[in-house]
Coordinates of C-alpha atoms and ligand atoms in Angstrom, one line a residue:
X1 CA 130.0 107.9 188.5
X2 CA 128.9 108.9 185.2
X3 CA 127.6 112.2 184.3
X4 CA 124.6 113.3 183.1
X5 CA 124.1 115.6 180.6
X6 CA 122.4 119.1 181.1
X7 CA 118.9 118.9 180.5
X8 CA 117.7 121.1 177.3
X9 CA 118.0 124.9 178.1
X10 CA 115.2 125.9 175.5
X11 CA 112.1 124.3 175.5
X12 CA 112.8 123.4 171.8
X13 CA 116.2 121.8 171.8
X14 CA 118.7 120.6 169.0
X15 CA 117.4 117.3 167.6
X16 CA 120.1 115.7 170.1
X17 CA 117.5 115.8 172.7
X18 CA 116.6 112.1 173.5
X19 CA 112.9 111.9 172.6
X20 CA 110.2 113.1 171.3
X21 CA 108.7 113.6 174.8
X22 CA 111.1 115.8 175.9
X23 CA 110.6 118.1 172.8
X24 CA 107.4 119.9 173.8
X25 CA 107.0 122.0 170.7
X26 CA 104.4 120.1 168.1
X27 CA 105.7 117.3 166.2
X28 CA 107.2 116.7 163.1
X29 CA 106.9 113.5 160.5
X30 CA 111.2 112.3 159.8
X31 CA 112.3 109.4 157.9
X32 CA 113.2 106.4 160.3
X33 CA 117.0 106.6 158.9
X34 CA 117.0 109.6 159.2
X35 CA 116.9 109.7 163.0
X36 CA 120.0 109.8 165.1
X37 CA 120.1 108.0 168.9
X38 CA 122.1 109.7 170.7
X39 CA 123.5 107.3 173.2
X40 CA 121.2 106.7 176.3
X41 CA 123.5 108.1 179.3
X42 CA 122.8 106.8 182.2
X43 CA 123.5 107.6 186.2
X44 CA 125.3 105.0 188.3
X45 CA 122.8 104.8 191.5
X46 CA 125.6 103.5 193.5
X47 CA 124.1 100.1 194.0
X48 CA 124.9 98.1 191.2
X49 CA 122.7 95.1 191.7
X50 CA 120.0 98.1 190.8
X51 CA 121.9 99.4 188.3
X52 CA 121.7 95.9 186.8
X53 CA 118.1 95.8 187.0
X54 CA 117.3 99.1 185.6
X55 CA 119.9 98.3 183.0
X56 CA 122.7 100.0 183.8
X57 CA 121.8 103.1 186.0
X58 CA 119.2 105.5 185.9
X59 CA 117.6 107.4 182.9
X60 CA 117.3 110.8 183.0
X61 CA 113.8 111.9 182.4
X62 CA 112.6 108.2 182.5
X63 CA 109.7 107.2 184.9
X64 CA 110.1 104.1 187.1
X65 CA 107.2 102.7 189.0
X66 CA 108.4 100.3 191.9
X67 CA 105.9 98.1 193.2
X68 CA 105.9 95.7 196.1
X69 CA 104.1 94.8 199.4
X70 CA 103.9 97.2 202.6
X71 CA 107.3 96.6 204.6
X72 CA 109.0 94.8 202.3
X73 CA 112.1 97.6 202.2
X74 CA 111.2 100.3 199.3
X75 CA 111.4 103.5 201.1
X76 CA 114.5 101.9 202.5
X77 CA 116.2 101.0 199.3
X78 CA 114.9 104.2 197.7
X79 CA 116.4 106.3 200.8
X80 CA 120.1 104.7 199.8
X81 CA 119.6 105.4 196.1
X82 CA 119.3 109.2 197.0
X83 CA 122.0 109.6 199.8
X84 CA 124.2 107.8 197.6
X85 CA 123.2 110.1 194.1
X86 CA 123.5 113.0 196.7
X87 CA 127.0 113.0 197.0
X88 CA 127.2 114.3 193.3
X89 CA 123.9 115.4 192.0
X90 CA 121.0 117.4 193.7
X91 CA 118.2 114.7 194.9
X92 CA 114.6 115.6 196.1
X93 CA 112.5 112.8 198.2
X94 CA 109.0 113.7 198.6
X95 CA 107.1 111.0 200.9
X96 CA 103.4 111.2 201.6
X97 CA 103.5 108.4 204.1
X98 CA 105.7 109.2 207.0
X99 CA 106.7 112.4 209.1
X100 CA 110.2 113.7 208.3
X101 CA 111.1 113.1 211.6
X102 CA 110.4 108.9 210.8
X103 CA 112.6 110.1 207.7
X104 CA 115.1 111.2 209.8
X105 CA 115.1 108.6 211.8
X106 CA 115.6 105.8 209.3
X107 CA 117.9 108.1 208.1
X108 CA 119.9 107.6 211.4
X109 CA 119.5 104.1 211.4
X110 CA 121.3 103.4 207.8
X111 CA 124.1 105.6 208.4
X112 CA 123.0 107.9 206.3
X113 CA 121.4 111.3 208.1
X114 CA 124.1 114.0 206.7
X115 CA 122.9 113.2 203.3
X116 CA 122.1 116.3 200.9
X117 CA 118.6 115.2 200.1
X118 CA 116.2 117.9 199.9
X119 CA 112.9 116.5 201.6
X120 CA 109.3 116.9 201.4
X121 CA 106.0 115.7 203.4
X122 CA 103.3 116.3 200.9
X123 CA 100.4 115.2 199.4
X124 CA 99.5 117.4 196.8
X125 CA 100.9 116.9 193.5
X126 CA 100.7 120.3 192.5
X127 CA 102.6 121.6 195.8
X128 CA 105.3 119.1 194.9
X129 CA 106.1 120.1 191.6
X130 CA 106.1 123.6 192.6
X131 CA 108.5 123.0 195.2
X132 CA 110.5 120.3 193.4
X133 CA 110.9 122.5 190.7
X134 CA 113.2 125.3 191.6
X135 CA 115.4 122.7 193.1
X136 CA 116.4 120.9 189.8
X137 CA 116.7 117.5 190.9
X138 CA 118.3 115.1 188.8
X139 CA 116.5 112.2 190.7
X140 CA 112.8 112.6 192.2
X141 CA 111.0 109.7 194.2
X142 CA 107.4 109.9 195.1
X143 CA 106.5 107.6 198.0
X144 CA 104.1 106.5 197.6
X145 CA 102.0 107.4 194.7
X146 CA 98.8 106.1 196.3
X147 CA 99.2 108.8 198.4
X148 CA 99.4 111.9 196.7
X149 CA 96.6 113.8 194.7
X150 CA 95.9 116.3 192.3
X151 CA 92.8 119.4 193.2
X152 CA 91.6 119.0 189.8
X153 CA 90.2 116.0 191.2
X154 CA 87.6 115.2 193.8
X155 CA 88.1 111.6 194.3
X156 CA 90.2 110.3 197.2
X157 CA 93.8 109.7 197.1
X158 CA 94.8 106.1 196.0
X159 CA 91.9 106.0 193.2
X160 CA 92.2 104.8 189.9
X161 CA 91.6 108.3 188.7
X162 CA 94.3 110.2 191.1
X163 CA 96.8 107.6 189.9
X164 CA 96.7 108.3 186.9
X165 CA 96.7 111.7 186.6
X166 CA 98.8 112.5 189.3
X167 CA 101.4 109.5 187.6
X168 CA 100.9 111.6 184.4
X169 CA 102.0 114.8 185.9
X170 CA 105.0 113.8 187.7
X171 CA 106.0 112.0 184.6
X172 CA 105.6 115.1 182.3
X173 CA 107.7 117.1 184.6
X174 CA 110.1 115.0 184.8
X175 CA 110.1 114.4 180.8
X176 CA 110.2 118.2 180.3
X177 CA 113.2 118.8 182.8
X178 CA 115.2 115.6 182.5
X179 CA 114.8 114.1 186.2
X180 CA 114.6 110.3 186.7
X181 CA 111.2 109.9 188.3
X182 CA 110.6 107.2 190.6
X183 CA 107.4 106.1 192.2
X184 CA 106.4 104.3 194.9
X185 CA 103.4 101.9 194.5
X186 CA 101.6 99.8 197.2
X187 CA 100.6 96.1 196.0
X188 CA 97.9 95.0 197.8
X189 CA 97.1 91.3 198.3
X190 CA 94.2 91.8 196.1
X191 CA 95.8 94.7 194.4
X192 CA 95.2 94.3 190.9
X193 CA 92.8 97.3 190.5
X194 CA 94.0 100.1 192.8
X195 CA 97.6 99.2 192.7
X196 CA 99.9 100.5 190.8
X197 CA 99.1 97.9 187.8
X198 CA 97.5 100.7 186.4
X199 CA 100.2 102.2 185.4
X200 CA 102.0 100.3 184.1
X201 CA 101.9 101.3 180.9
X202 CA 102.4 105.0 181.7
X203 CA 106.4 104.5 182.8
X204 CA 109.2 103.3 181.3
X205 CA 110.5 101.1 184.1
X206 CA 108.6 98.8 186.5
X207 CA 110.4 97.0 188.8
X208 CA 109.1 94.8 191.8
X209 CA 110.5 93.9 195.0
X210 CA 109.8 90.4 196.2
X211 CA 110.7 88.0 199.2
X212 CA 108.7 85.7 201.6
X213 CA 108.4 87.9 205.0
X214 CA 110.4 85.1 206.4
X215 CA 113.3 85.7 204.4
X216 CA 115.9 88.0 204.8
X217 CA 116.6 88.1 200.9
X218 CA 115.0 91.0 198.7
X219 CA 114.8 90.6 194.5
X220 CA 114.3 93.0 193.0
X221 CA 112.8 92.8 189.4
X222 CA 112.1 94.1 186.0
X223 CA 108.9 93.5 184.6
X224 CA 109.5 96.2 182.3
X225 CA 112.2 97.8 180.8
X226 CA 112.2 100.5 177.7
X227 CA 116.1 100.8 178.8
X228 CA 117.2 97.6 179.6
X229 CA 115.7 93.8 179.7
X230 CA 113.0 92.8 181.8
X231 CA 113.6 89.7 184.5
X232 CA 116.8 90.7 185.0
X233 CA 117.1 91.0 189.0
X234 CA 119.1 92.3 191.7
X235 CA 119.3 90.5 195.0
X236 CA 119.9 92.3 198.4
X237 CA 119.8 91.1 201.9
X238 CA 117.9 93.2 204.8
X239 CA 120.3 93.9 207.8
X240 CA 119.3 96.3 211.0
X241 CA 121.9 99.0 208.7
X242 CA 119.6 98.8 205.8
X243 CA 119.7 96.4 202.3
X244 CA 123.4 95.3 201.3
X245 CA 123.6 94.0 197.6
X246 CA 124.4 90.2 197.2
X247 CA 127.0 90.1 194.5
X248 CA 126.7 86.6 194.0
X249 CA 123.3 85.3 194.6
X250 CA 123.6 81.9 192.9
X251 CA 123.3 79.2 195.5
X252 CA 121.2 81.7 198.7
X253 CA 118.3 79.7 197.6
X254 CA 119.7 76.3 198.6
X255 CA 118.9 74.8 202.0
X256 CA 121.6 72.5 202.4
X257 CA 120.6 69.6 203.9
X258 CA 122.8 67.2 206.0
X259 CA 121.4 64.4 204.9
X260 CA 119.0 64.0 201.6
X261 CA 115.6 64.5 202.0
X262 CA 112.4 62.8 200.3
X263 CA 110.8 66.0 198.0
X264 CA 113.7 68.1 197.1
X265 CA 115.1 68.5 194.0
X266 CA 117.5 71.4 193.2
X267 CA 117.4 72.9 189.9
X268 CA 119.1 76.1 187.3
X269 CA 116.8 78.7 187.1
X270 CA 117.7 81.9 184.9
X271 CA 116.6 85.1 185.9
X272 CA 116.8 87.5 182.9
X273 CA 120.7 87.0 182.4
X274 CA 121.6 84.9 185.5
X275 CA 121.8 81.6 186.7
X276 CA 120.4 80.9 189.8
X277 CA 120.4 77.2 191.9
X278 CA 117.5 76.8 194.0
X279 CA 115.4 74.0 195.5
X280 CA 112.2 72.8 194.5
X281 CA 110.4 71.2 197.3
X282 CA 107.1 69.2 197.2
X283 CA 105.1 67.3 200.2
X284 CA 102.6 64.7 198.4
X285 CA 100.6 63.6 201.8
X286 CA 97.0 61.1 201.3
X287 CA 94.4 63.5 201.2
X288 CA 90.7 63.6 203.4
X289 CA 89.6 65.8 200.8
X290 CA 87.1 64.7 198.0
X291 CA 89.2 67.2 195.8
X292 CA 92.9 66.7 196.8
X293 CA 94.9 70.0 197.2
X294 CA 97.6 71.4 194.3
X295 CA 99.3 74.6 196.1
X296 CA 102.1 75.6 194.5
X297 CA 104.2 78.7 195.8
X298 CA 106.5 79.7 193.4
X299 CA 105.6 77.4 190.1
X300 CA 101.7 78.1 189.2
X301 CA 99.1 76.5 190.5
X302 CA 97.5 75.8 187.1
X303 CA 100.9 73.9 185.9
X304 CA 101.2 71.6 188.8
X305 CA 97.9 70.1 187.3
X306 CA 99.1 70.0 184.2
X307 CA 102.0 68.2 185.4
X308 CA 100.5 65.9 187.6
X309 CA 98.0 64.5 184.6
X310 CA 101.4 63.8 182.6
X311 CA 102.7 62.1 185.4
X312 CA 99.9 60.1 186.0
X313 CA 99.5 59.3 181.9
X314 CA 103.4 59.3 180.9
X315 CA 104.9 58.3 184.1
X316 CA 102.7 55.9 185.4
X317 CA 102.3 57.6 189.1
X318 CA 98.9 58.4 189.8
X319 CA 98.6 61.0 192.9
X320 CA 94.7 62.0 192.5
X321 CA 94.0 61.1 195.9
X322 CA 96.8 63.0 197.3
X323 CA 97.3 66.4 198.7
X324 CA 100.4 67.6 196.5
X325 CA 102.2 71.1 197.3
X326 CA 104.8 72.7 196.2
X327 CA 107.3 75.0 197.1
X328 CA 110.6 76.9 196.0
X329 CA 112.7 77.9 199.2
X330 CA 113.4 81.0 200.3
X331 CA 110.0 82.7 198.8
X332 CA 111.8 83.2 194.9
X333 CA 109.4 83.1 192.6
X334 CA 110.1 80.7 189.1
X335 CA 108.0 81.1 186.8
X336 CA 109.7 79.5 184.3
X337 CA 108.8 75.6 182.6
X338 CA 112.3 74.5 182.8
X339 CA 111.0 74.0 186.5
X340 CA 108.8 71.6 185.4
X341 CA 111.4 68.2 185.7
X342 CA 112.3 69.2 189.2
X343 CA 108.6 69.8 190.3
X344 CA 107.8 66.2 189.1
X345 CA 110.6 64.8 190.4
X346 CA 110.2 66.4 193.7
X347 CA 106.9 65.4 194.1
X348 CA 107.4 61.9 193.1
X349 CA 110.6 62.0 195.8
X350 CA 108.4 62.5 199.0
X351 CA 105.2 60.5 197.6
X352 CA 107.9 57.0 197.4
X353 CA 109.9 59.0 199.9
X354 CA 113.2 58.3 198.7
X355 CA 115.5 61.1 198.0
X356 CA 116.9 62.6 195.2
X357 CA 120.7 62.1 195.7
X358 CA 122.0 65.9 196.8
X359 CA 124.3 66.2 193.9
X360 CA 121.8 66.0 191.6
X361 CA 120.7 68.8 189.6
X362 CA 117.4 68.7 187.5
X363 CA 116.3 70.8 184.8
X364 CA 113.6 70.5 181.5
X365 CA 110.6 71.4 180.6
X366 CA 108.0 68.5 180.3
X367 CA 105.1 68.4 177.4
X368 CA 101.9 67.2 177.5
X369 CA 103.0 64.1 175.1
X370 CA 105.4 63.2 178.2
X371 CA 108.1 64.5 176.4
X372 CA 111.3 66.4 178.1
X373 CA 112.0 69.7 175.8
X374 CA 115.0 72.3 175.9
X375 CA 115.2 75.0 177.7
X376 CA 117.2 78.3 176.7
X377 CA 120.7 78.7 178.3
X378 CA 121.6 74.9 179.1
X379 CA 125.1 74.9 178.7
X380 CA 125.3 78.3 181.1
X381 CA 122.8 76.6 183.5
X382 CA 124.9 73.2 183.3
X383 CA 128.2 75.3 183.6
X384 CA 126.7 77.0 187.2
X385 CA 126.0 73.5 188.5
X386 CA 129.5 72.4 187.7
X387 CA 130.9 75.2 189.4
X388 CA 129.1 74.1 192.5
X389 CA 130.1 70.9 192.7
X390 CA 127.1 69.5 191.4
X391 CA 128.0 65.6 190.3
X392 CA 125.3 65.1 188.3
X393 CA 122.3 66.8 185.9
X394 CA 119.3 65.1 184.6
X395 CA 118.4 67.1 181.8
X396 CA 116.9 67.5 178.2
X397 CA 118.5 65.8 175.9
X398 CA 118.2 68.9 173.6
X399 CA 120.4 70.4 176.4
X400 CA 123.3 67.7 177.1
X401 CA 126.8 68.4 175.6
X402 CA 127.9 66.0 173.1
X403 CA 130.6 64.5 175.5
X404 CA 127.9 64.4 178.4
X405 CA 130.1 65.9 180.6
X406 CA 130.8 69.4 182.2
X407 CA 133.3 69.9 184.3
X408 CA 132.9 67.0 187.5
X409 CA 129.8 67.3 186.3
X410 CA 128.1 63.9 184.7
X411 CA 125.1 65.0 182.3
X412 CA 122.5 62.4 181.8
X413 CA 120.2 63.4 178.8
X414 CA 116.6 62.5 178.6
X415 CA 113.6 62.6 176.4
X416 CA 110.8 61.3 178.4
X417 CA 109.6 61.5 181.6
X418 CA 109.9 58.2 181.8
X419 CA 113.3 58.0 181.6
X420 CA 114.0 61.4 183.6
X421 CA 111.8 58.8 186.5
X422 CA 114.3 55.8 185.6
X423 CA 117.5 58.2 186.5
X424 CA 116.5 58.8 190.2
X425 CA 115.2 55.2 191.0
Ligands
LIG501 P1 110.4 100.0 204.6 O1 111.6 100.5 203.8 O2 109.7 101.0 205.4 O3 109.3 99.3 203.7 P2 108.3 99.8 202.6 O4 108.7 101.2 202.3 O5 108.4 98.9 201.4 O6 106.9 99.8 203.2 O7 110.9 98.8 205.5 C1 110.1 98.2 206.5 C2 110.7 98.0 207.8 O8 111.8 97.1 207.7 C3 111.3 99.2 208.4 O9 110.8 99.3 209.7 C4 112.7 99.1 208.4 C5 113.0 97.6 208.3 N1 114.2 97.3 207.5 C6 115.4 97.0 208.1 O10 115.5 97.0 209.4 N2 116.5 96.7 207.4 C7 116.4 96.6 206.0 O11 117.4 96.3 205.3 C8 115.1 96.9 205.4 C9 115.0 96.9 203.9 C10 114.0 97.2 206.2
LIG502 MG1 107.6 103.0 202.6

């Protein structure tokens, strides 16, 4: 474990101190040259597939907002963070949403109930600075944010208003004294506005944890990073002893088939610095509608449109009186267009319903003109399908190696849909 250095004994430190923010006497104009980083240190957390996603460990005196549905595992992930951090370093958890015997409890259940964590049920954010204070934590968590408020307020916990100034005072504290912050924030289906999108732009860090209930799988993301890069993530699987990290995540997303199926197609999607195979899967059924459905979960609904016209125009395949939807298994969420090939090549799959052979792997993104464009990180994306015994990749011909080969793995370049269509007849 790394170590952290002591946070600045005098309010007004050596120029050393890391940032501006953490000087609190007034400012001063220097020359951009002039400025020396000092290198950012940073504290393992124990779990390195959050490590990764925060960048390499936690800040001290950075703010880190994590958001994600109710359930989904956040006070559990947190809870592992600070028995693990506890073995070295003193670690305050304050939660305004359970009892600290349901603390204890979970506790129990990971394994994990002789921890050093000094605890807190509280709501008031003044009560928890003053009693967070004389314990010096290195690391404090707030869960959730939604809950807690401030008296200089008279609006309700959970309002735009209590967010932010309660956000604003935890983060100042923890600015001032050095402590990684983290907050817990509640997205709620139609979350936008109270969530904790508003603020956002107050921390340094926002991370999401996503999943499809069904799935036992947890990413967890970076949206924002002032320490590290954003879309990097870190994959963990829920078990009844709490989240273990996946190490190597690549291929959880694939179904496996026995036999190929009509609407698959399995592509390489990159997540901030890693490859990842998963399957695109599309159902194109004759619709009763007057306005046929486009769902899309996973891709955006607003593409799938898109790329259904250039099918139609550029490929010939007309599906306007068909229900099309679309899906990437095991709830990830791509948001990227090199998804585009595989989405029309899955739905075009299961409206002939013929199959996509299963060694295929299919990556580009398509343009509006029908043709098939590059898409950062090919030959890494080519070199993970190789390494799964993929036996062939239709992709951009932007993207194909000069010796169309990788590996086992046979590359066949394209440049327009309708050739991307010819390879899988
Ligand atoms: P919890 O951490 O309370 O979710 P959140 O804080 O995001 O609302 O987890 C929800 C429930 O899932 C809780 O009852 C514990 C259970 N759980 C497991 O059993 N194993 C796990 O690995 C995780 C993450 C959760
Ligand atoms: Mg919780």
């Amino acid at each position: 474990m790394e170590s952290v250095p002591a946070a600045p004994s005098t309010p007004r430190s050596s120029a050393s101190s890391r940032s501006a923010l953490t000087d609190s006497g007034p400012a001063q104009v220097q020359k951009l040259a002039n400025i020396v980083a000092s290198e950012t240190v940073r504290t393992a957390t124990g779990l390195s597939e959050l490590d990764r996603v925060l960048g390499g460990g936690l800040v001290p005196g950075s703010v880190i907002l994590i958001g994600g549905d109710p359930g989904i595992g956040k006070s559990t992930l947190l809870l592992q963070v600070l028995a693990q951090l506890s073995a070295d370093l003193p670690v305050f958890y304050d939660t305004g949403e359970e009892s600290l015997e349901q603390v204890h409890l979970r506790a129990d259940r990971l394994g994990i109930a002789e921890a050093d964590i000094a605890l807190l049920a509280e709501t008031c954010v003044e009560r928890i600075l003053a009693l967070a204070k004389p314990q010096a934590p290195k690391l404090l968590v707030v869960d959730s944010i939604q809950t807690v408020f401030t008296e200089s307020l008279t609006s309700a916990p959970g309002n735009v208003a209590q967010l932010r100034e309660c956000a604003s005072m935890l983060a100042r504290f923890a600015k001032a004294t050095g402590t990684a912050l983290i907050l817990v924030g509640h997205v709620t289906k139609e979350g936008a506005i109270a969530g904790p999108r508003v603020l956002e732009h107050m921390v340094d860090t926002v991370l999401y944890f996503e999943s499809e209930a069904s799935s036992r799988f947890r990413v967890v993301r970076s949206i924002k990073n002032r320490f590290g890069a954003v879309n990097e993530i870190g994959v963990f699987a829920m078990s009844p002893s709490g989240l273990k990290q996946v190490k190597n995540p690549s291929a959880i997303f694939l179904s496996r088939h026995e036999q190929p199926v009509p609407g698959s197609a399995v592509m390489v999607a990159r997540e901030g610095s890693r490859p990842m195979l998963v399957e695109v899967q599309a159902l194109v059924d004759g619709s009763q509608l007057h306005n046929p459905r486009r769902v899309a979960l996973g891709p955006d609904s607003q593409r799938l449109a898109m790329l259904l016209a250039v099918l139609h125009r550029h490929g010939g395949v007309g599906l306007g009186n068909q229900d099309v939807f679309v899906n990437v298994v095991g709830g990830m969420r791509v948001s990227e267009t090199a998804a585009d090939l595989a989405v029309v090549l899955a739905a075009l799959s299961s409206f002939r319903d013929r199959a996509i052979g299963q060694r295929d792997i299919i990556f580009g993104e398509i343009g509006l003109a029908g043709e098939i464009r590059p898409v950062p990180g090919g030959e890494e994306r080519l070199a993970e399908a190789a390494k799964h015994g993929f036996k062939r990749a239709i992709v951009p011909s932007g993207n194909a190696p000069r010796s169309r080969r990788v590996g086992d793995l046979d590359v066949v370049p394209v440049a327009r849909l309708s050739e991307a269509i010819n390879a899988i007849e």
